[in-house]
Coordinates of C-alpha atoms in Angstrom, one line a residue:
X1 CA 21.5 -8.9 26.6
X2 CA 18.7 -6.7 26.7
X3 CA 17.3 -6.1 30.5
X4 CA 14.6 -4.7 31.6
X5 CA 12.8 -4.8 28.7
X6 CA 9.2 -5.4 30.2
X7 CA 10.1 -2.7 33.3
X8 CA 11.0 0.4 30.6
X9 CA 7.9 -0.7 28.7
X10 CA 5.4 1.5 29.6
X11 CA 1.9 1.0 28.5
X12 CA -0.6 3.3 29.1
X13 CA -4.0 2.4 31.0
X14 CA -6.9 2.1 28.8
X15 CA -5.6 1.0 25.6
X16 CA -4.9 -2.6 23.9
X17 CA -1.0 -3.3 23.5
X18 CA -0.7 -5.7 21.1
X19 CA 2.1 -7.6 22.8
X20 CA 1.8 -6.9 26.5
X21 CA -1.3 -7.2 29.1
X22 CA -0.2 -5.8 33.2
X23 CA 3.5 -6.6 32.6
X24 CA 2.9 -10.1 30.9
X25 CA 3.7 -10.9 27.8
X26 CA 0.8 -12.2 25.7
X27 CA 1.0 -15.5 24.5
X28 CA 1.7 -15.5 20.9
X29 CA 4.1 -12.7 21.5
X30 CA 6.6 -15.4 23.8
X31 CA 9.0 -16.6 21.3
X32 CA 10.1 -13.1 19.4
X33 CA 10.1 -11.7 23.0
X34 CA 12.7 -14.7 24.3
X35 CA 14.2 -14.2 20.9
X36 CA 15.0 -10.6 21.6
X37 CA 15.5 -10.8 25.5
X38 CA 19.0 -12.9 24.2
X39 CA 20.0 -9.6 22.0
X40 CA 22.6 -7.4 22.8
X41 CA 21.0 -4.1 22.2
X42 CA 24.0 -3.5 19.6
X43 CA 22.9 -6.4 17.9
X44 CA 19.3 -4.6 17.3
X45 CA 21.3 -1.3 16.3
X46 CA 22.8 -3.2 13.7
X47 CA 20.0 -5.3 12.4
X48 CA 18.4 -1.8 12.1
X49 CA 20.5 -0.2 10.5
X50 CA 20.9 -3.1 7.9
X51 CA 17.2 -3.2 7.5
X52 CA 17.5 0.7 6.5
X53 CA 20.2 0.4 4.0
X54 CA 18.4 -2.7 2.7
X55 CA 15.6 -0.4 2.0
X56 CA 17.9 2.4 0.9
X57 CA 19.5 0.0 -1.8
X58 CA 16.7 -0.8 -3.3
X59 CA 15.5 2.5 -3.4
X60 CA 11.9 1.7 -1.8
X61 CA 10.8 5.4 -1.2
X62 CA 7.4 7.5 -0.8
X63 CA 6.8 11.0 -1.4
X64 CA 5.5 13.4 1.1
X65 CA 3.7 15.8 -0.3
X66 CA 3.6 18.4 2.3
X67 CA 6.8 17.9 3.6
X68 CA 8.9 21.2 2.7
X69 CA 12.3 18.8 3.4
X70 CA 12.2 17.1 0.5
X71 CA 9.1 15.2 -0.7
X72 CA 11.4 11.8 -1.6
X73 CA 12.1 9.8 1.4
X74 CA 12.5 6.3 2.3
X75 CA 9.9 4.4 3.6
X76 CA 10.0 4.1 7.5
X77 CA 10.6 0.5 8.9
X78 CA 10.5 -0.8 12.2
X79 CA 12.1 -3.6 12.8
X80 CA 9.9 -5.7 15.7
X81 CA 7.3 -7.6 13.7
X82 CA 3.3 -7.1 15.2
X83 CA 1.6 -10.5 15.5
X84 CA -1.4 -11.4 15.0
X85 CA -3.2 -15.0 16.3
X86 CA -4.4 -17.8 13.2
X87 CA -7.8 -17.2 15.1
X88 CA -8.0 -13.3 15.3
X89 CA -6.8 -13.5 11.5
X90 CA -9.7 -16.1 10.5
X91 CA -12.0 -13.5 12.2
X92 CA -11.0 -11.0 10.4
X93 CA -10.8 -12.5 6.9
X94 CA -14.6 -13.6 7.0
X95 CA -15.5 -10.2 7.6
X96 CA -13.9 -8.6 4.5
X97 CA -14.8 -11.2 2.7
X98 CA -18.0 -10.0 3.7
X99 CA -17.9 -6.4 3.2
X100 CA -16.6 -6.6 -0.2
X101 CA -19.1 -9.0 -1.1
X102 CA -21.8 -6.3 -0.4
X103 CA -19.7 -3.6 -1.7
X104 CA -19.6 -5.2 -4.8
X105 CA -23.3 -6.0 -5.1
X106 CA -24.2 -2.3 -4.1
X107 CA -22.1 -1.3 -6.7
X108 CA -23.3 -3.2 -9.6
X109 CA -26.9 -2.0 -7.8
X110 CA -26.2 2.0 -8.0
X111 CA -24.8 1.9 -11.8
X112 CA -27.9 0.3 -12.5
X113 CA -31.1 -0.8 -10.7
X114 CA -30.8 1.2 -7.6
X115 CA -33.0 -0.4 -6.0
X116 CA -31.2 0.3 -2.7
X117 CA -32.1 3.7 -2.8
X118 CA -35.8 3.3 -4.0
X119 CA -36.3 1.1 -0.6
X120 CA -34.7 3.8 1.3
X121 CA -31.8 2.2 2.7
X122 CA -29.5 4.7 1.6
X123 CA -30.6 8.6 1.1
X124 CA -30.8 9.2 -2.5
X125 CA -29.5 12.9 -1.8
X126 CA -26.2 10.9 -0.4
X127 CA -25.4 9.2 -3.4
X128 CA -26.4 11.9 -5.8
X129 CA -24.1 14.4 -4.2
X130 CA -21.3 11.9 -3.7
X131 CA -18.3 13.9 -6.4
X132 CA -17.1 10.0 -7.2
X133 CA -20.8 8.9 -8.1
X134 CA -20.1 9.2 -12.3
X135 CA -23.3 9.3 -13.9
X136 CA -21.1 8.6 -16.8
X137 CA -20.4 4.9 -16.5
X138 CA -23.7 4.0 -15.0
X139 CA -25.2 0.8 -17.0
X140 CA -21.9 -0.4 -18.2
X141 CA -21.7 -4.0 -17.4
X142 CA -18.3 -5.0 -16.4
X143 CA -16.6 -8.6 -16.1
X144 CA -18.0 -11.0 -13.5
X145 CA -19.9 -8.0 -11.9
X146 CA -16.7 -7.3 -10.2
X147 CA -16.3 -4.5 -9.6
X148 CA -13.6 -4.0 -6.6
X149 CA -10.7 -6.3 -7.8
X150 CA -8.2 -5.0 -5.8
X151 CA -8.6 -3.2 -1.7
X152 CA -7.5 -2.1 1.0
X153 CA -9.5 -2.7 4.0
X154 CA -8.2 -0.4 6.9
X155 CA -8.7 -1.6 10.6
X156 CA -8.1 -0.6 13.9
X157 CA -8.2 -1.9 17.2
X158 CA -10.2 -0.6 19.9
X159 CA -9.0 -0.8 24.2
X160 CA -11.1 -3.8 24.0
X161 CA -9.1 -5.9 21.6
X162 CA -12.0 -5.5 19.3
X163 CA -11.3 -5.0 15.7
X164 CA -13.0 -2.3 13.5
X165 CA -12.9 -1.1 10.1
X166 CA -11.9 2.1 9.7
X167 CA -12.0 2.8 6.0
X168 CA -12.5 0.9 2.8
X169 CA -10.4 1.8 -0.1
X170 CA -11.7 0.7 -3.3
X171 CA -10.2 2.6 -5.8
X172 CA -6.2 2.6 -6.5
X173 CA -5.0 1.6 -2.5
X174 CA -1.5 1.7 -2.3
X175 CA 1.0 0.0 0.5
X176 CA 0.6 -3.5 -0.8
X177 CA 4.5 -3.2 -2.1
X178 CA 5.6 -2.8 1.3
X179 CA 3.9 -5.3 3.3
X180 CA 5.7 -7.8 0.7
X181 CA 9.3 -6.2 1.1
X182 CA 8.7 -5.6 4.6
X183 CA 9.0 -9.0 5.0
X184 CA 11.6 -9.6 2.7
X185 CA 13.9 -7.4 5.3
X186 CA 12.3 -9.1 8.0
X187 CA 13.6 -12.6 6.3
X188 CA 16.8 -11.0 6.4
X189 CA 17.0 -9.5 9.7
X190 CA 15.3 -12.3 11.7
X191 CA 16.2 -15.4 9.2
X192 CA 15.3 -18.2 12.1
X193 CA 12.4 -16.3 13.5
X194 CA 10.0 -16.5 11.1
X195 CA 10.3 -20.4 10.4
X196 CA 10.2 -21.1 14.3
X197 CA 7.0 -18.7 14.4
X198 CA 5.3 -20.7 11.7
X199 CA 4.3 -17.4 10.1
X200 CA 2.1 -17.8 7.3
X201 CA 3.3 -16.7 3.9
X202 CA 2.3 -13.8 1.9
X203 CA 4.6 -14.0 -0.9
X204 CA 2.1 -15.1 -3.8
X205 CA 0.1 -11.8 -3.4
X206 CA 1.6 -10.7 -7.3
X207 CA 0.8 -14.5 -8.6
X208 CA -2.8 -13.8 -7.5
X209 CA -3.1 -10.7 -8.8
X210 CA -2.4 -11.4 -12.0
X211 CA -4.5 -14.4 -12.1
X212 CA -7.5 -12.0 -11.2
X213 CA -6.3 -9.3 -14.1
X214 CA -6.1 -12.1 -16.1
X215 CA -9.8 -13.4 -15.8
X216 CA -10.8 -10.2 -16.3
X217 CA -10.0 -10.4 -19.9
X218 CA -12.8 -11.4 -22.8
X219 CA -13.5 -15.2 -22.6
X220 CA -12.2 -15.2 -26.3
X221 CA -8.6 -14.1 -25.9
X222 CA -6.5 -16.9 -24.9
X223 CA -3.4 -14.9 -24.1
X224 CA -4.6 -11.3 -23.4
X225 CA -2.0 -8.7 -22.6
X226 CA -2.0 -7.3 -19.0
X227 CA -0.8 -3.5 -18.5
X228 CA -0.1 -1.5 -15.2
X229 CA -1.3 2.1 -16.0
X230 CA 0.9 4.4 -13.6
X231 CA 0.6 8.7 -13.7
X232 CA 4.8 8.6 -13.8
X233 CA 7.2 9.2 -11.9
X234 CA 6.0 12.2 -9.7
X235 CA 3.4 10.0 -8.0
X236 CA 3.8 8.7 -4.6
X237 CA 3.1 5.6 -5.1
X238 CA 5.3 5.3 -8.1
X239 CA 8.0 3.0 -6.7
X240 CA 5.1 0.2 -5.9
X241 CA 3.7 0.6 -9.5
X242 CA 7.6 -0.7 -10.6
X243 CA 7.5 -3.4 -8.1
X244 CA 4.3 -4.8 -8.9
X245 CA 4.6 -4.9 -13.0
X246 CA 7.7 -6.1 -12.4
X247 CA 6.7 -9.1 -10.4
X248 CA 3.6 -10.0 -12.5
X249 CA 6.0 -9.9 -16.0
X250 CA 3.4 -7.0 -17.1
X251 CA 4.2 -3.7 -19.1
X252 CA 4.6 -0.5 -16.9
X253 CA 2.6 2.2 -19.0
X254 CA 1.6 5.8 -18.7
X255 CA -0.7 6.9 -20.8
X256 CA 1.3 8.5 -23.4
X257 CA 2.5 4.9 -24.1
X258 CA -1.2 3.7 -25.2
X259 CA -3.8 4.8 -28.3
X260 CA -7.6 4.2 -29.0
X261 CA -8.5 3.1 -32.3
X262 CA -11.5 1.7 -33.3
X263 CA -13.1 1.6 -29.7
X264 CA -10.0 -0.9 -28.6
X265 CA -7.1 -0.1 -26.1
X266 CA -3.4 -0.5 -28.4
X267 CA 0.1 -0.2 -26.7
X268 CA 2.8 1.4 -28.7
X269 CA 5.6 -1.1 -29.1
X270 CA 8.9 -1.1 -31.0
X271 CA 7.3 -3.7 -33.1
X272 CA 3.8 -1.9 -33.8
X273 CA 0.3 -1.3 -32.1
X274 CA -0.5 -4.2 -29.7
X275 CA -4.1 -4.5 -28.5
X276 CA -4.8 -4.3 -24.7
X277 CA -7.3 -6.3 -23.0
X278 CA -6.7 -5.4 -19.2
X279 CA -5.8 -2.6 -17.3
X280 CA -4.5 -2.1 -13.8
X281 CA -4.9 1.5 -13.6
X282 CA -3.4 3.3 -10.9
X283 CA -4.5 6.6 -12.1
X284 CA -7.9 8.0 -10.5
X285 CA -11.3 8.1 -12.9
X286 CA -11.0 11.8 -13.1
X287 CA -7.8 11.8 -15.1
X288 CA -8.6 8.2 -16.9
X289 CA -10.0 9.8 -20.1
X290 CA -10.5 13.7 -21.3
X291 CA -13.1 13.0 -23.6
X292 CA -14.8 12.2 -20.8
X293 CA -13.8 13.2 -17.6
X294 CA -11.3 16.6 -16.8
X295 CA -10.0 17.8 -20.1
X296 CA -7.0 19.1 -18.6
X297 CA -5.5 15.6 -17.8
X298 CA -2.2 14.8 -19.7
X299 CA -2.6 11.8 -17.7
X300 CA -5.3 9.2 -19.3
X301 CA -6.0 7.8 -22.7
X302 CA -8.5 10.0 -24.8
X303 CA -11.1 7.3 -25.9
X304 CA -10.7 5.3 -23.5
X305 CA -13.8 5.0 -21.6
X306 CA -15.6 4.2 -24.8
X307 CA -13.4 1.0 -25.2
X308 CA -14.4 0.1 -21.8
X309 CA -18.0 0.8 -22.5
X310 CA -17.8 -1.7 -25.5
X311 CA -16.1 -4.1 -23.2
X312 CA -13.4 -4.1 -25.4
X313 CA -10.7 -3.3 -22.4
X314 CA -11.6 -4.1 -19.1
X315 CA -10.3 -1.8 -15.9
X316 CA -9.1 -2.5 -12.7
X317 CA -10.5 -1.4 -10.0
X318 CA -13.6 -0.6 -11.8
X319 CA -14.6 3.0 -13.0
X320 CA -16.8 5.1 -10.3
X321 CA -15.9 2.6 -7.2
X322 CA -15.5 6.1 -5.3
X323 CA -18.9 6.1 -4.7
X324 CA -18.7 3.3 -2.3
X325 CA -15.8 4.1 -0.6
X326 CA -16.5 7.8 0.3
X327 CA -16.7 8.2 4.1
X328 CA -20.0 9.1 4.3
X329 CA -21.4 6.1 2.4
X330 CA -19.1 4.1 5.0
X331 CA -21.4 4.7 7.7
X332 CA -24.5 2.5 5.5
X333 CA -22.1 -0.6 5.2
X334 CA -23.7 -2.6 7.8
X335 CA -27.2 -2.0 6.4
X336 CA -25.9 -2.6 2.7
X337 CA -24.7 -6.2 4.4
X338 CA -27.7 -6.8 5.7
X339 CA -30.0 -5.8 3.1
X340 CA -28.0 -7.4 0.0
X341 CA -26.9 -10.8 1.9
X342 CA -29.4 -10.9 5.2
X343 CA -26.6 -11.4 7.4
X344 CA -25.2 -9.5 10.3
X345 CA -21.7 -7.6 9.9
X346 CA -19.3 -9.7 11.1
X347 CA -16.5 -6.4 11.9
X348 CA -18.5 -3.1 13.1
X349 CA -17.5 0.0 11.8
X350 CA -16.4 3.0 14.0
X351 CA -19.4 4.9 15.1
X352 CA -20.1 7.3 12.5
X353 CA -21.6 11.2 12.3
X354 CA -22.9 12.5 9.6
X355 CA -22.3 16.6 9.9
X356 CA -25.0 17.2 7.3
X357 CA -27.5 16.3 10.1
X358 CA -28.3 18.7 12.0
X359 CA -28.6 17.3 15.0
X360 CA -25.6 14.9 15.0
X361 CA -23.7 18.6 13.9
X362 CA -24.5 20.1 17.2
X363 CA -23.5 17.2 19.0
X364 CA -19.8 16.8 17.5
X365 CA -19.8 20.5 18.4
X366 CA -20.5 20.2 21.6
X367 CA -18.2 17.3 21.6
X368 CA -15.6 18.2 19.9
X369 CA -12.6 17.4 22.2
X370 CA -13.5 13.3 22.0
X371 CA -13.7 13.6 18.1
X372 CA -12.2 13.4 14.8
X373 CA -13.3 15.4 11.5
X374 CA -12.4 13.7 8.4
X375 CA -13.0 15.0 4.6
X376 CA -15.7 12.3 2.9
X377 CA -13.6 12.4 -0.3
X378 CA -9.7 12.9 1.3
X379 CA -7.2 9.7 1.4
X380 CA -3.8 9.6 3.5
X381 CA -5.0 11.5 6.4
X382 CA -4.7 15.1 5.0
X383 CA -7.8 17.2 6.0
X384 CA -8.1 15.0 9.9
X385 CA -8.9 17.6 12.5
X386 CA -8.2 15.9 15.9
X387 CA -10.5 17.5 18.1
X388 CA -8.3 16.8 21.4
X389 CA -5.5 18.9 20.4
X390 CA -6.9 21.7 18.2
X391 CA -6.3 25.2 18.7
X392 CA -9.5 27.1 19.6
X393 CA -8.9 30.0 17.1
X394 CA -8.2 26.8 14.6
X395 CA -11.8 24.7 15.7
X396 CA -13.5 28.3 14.9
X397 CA -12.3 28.8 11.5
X398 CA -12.4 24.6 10.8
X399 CA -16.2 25.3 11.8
X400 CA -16.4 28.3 9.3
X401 CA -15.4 25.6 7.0
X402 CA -17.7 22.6 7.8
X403 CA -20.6 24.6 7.8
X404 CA -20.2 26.0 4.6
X405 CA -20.1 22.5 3.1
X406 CA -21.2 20.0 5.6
X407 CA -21.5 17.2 3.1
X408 CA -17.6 16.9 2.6
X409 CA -17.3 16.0 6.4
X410 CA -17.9 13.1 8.6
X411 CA -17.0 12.5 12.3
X412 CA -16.2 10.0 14.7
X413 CA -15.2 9.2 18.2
X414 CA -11.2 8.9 18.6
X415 CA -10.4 5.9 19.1
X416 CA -7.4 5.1 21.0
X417 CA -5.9 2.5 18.3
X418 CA -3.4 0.1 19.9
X419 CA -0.3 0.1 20.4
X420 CA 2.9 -2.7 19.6
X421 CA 6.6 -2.3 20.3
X422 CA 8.9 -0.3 18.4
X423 CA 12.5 -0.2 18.8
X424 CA 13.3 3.7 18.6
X425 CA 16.5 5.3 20.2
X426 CA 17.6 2.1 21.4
X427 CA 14.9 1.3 23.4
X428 CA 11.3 -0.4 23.4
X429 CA 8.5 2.2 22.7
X430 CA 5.1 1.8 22.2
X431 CA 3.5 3.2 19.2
X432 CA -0.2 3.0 17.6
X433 CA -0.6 1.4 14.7
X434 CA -4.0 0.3 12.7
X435 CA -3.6 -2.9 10.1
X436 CA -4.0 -3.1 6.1
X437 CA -4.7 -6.0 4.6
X438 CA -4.9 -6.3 0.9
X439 CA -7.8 -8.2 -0.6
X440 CA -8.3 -9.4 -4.0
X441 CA -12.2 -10.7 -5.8
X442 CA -12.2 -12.1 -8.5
X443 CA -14.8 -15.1 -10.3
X444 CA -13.2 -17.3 -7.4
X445 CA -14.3 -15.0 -4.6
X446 CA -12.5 -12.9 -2.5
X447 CA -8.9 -14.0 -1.7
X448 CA -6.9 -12.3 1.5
X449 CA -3.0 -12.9 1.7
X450 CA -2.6 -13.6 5.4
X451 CA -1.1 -10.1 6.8
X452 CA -0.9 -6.6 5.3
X453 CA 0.5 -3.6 6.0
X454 CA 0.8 -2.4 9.7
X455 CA 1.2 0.7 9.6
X456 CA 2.8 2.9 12.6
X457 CA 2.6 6.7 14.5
X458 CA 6.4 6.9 14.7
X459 CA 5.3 10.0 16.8
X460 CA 5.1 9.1 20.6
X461 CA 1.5 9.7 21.4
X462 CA 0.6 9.9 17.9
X463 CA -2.8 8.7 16.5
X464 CA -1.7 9.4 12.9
X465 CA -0.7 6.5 11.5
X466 CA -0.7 7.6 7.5
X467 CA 2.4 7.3 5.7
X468 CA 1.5 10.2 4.2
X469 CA 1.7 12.2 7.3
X470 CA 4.8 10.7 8.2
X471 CA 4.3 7.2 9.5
X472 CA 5.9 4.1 9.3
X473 CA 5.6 0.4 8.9
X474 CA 6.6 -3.0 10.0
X475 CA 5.8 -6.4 9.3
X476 CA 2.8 -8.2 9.9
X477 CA 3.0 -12.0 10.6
X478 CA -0.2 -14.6 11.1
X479 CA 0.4 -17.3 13.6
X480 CA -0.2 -20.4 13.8

């Protein structure tokens, strides 16, 4: 049996552990933590090493692109799941229901009225120089006036216990394929703790999805055909773009595999052309179309922003959604809530400095060693400077940088996220993690699967939870 576990567990002072408070175990966290105090620590080195070949067989894998190793690797997995309380879960669900309720009004409202930034609530200059602002689509009405179908709401969780969003990713947010077989392993792993945890399910995510894509469609077509719209098989998120066509019974295309004729969308079948009425793309809006957008791409569908223009295809998430989720636009999402719907945010973002002031410049400067630097327009961590562990000679040449183009940076206080068990070298570690939960609006409202993707600083000390940089994951339950 394991021993000792709570005495080797060593939480530092000053930030939240997710499972333990002074040596106690938190309350929700009682049964797994029996449950495992009755393992034999070979018992956990084999469920892990099952829960690796599980992954391994069924070959679910992300690419690293700056990893000069090999950029295919499997998908880190930990096998101790982080719990979350019914209650904290509630909290959290009315506030991104929120938050995308405003994001999608100030969306519809800057691709046409604006009034937003005529009443000075948001600096024209910001949205005008924002690269994922497209002129191009602005006035184009799409279905619903939806226009995030799909997100991924990042949050983190300050010493306090507080929860706070972090980032919003509206436009092709990736992960959701591995909070669903993160929990298939789990099932396997742990077969009798999730049913004695009353854990709630997440396994209708794909059923939902597709019943969103499909009311999408025009109100004419009874059976309209549904298409995943992937870049191939270099991408990194290609494996999920498999798993989630698969599971909806939709075709996997790329955009070889589709024509334009006549202003309407056709996939190329054995049988002949066969119209298209929705698309899931998971390519981004400047490789969509190079009529329209960069020439060079080999990726899109020439034509095919006219098609959506004419409402004759609709497009999922909508085209130009950047423009709300680029991180210096973040920072107005409590005023957007409270100027579109006259309500208090329910989660507070993370404090947020804009380096094209002036003033808030000088003070990240001078402050450097409690912040981080983030890119407004880079995903999956690349571009973070950590200001507590750069190099001096690096901070002077990152300044260089910044002031050269202080637009393309934002900054904010580090936040020590929280941490949860991990079982790493045969022993209980704690790690940080932040949460992802996958949210879906469509003429129903928005709809939240109770969970999401946890993902983990395998890294001891680690703030860098990106699985781009390296992290991993593990499974989320709810509790009731």
């Amino acid at each position: 049996m394991i021993e000792n576990f709570l005495q080797d567990y060593n939480c530092a002072d000053g930030i939240w552990d997710e499972m333990c408070h002074k040596k106690a175990v938190r309350e929700p966290y009682n049964k797994v933590f029996s449950a495992l105090q009755n393992l034999q620590v070979n018992d956990l080195h084999l469920k892990d090493r099952l829960a690796g070949e599980l992954f391994m067989n069924q070959g679910i894998t992300f690419t690293v692109y700056s990893d000069n190793a090999g950029i295919e690797r499997i998908f880190p997995f930990d096998i101790i799941p982080r719990i979350i309380t019914g209650k904290e879960w509630d909290h959290i669900e009315k506030g991104i229901q929120q938050r995308l309720k405003a994001l999608n009004l100030f969306l519809k409202d800057i691709y046409s009225e604006q009034q937003i930034v005529k009443e000075g609530v948001i600096p024209a200059a910001l949205i005008a120089s924002c690269p994922h602002y497209l002129r191009e689509v602005h006035g184009i009405k799409v279905p619903h006036d939806i226009y995030v179908h799909i997100s991924g709401i990042d949050l983190i969780r300050g010493d306090d216990g507080t929860f706070y969003i972090l980032e919003d990713n509206l436009r092709t947010p990736s992960g959701v394929s591995y909070m669903l077989e993160n929990r298939e392993v789990t099932k396997r792993i742990f077969p009798d703790m999730i049913a004695s945890n009353k854990v709630r399910m997440i396994n209708n995510y794909p059923v939902l999805l597709h019943q969103i894509l499909l009311s999408m469609a025009p109100q004419q077509i009874s059976n309209p055909t549904v298409v995943l719209l992937t870049p191939g098989i270099y991408n990194s998120a290609y494996y999920e773009h498999t798993f989630l066509a698969r599971q909806m019974g939709i075709s996997l295309v790329e955009g070889r595999d589709l024509v334009v004729d006549n202003h309407k969308v056709f996939m190329k079948t054995t049988s002949g052309l066969e119209q298209v009425h929705v698309i899931y793309r998971r390519i981004d809006d400047e490789f969509l179309d190079p009529l329209m957008f960069r020439q060079d791409s080999v990726l899109g569908v020439p034509g095919i922003m006219n098609a959506y223009r004419k409402g004759n295809v609709a497009i999922a998430n909508a085209v130009g959604n950047g423009v709300a989720d680029d991180k210096a636009v973040y920072a107005y999402v409590p005023a957007m809530i409270r100027y579109y719907l006259n309500e208090e945010p329910i989660l507070p973002n993370v404090p947020t400095y804009q380096l094209s002031d002036d003033e808030q410049r000088e003070y990240v400067f001078n402050n450097i060693g409690k912040m981080v630097i983030k890119r407004t327009n880079q995903s999956g961590g690349y571009g973070m400077i950590m200001g507590h562990s750069i190099e001096e000679e690096e901070w002077q040449k990152a300044k260089t940088v910044i002031e050269a183009d202080t637009r393309s940076f934002i900054a904010q206080p580090i936040i020590q996220l929280s941490t949860v068990p991990c079982f790493i070298d045969g022993k209980f570690r704690p790690r940080h993690v932040d949460l992802r939960p996958y949210a879906l609006c469509g003429p129903g409202g928005v709809k939240i699967v109770p969970g999401g993707l946890t993902r983990v600083a395998l890294r001891e000390g680690s703030l860098v939870v990106n699985s781009s940089q390296g992290g991993g994951s593990k499974d989320t339950w709810i509790i009731d």
